[in-house]
CSV table of C-alpha atoms in Angstrom, one decimal:
chain,number,residue,atom,x,y,z
A,1,MET,CA,-10.7,-118.9,50.7
A,2,ASP,CA,-13.2,-117.3,53.0
A,3,ILE,CA,-11.4,-115.9,55.9
A,4,THR,CA,-14.4,-114.2,57.4
A,5,PRO,CA,-14.8,-116.7,60.2
A,6,TYR,CA,-11.3,-116.1,61.3
A,7,VAL,CA,-11.6,-112.3,61.3
A,8,GLU,CA,-14.9,-112.6,63.2
A,9,SER,CA,-13.2,-114.9,65.8
A,10,ILE,CA,-10.5,-112.2,66.3
A,11,ARG,CA,-13.2,-109.6,66.7
A,12,ARG,CA,-15.1,-111.7,69.3
A,13,ASP,CA,-11.9,-112.3,71.2
A,14,LEU,CA,-11.2,-108.6,71.3
A,15,LEU,CA,-14.7,-107.9,72.5
A,16,ALA,CA,-14.4,-110.6,75.2
A,17,ALA,CA,-11.1,-109.2,76.5
A,18,ALA,CA,-12.5,-105.7,76.7
A,19,ASP,CA,-15.9,-106.7,78.1
A,20,SER,CA,-14.4,-107.2,81.6
A,21,ALA,CA,-13.1,-103.6,81.6
A,22,GLY,CA,-16.6,-102.1,81.4
A,23,PRO,CA,-19.0,-100.8,78.8
A,24,ASP,CA,-16.7,-98.0,77.6
A,25,ALA,CA,-13.9,-100.4,76.8
A,26,ALA,CA,-16.3,-102.7,75.1
A,27,GLN,CA,-17.5,-99.9,72.8
A,28,VAL,CA,-13.9,-99.0,71.9
A,29,ALA,CA,-13.1,-102.6,71.2
A,30,GLU,CA,-16.1,-102.9,69.0
A,31,ARG,CA,-15.1,-99.9,67.0
A,32,LEU,CA,-11.5,-101.1,66.8
A,33,GLY,CA,-12.6,-104.5,65.6
A,34,PHE,CA,-14.4,-103.0,62.6
A,35,ALA,CA,-11.6,-100.5,62.0
A,36,LEU,CA,-8.9,-103.3,62.0
A,37,ASP,CA,-11.0,-105.6,59.8
A,38,PRO,CA,-9.1,-104.7,56.5
A,39,ALA,CA,-5.7,-105.0,58.2
A,40,VAL,CA,-6.5,-108.3,59.8
A,41,ARG,CA,-7.8,-109.7,56.4
A,42,LEU,CA,-4.6,-108.6,54.7
A,43,ALA,CA,-2.4,-110.1,57.3
A,44,LEU,CA,-4.2,-113.4,57.2
A,45,MET,CA,-4.0,-113.5,53.4
A,46,GLU,CA,-0.3,-112.7,53.5
A,47,ALA,CA,0.3,-115.5,56.0
A,48,ILE,CA,-1.7,-118.0,53.9
A,49,SER,CA,0.2,-116.9,50.8
A,50,GLN,CA,3.5,-117.3,52.5
A,51,ALA,CA,2.5,-120.8,53.8
A,52,ALA,CA,1.5,-121.8,50.3
A,53,SER,CA,4.9,-120.6,49.0
A,54,GLU,CA,6.8,-122.5,51.6
A,55,ILE,CA,4.8,-125.7,51.1
A,56,THR,CA,5.3,-125.4,47.3
A,57,ALA,CA,9.0,-124.9,47.8
A,58,ALA,CA,9.2,-128.1,49.9
A,59,MET,CA,7.3,-130.2,47.5
A,60,PRO,CA,9.4,-132.3,45.0
A,61,SER,CA,6.8,-131.6,42.2
A,62,GLY,CA,3.6,-129.8,41.9
A,63,GLY,CA,2.5,-126.9,44.0
A,64,VAL,CA,-0.1,-125.3,46.2
A,65,ASP,CA,-2.5,-122.6,44.9
């Protein structure tokens, strides 16, 4: 699963929130967005994996990969 659009959406939201605080805050937010990229990806993949496990457990037969 390609989670890049979701990570980019979070980065855009972070930039938009910081943009109103001025150029210095926007620069910090941009750096933070790239620094947090691996952690955000990992958190999203863990959430997706947990959801798949819960769905599989609730299914009478079969599973979700």
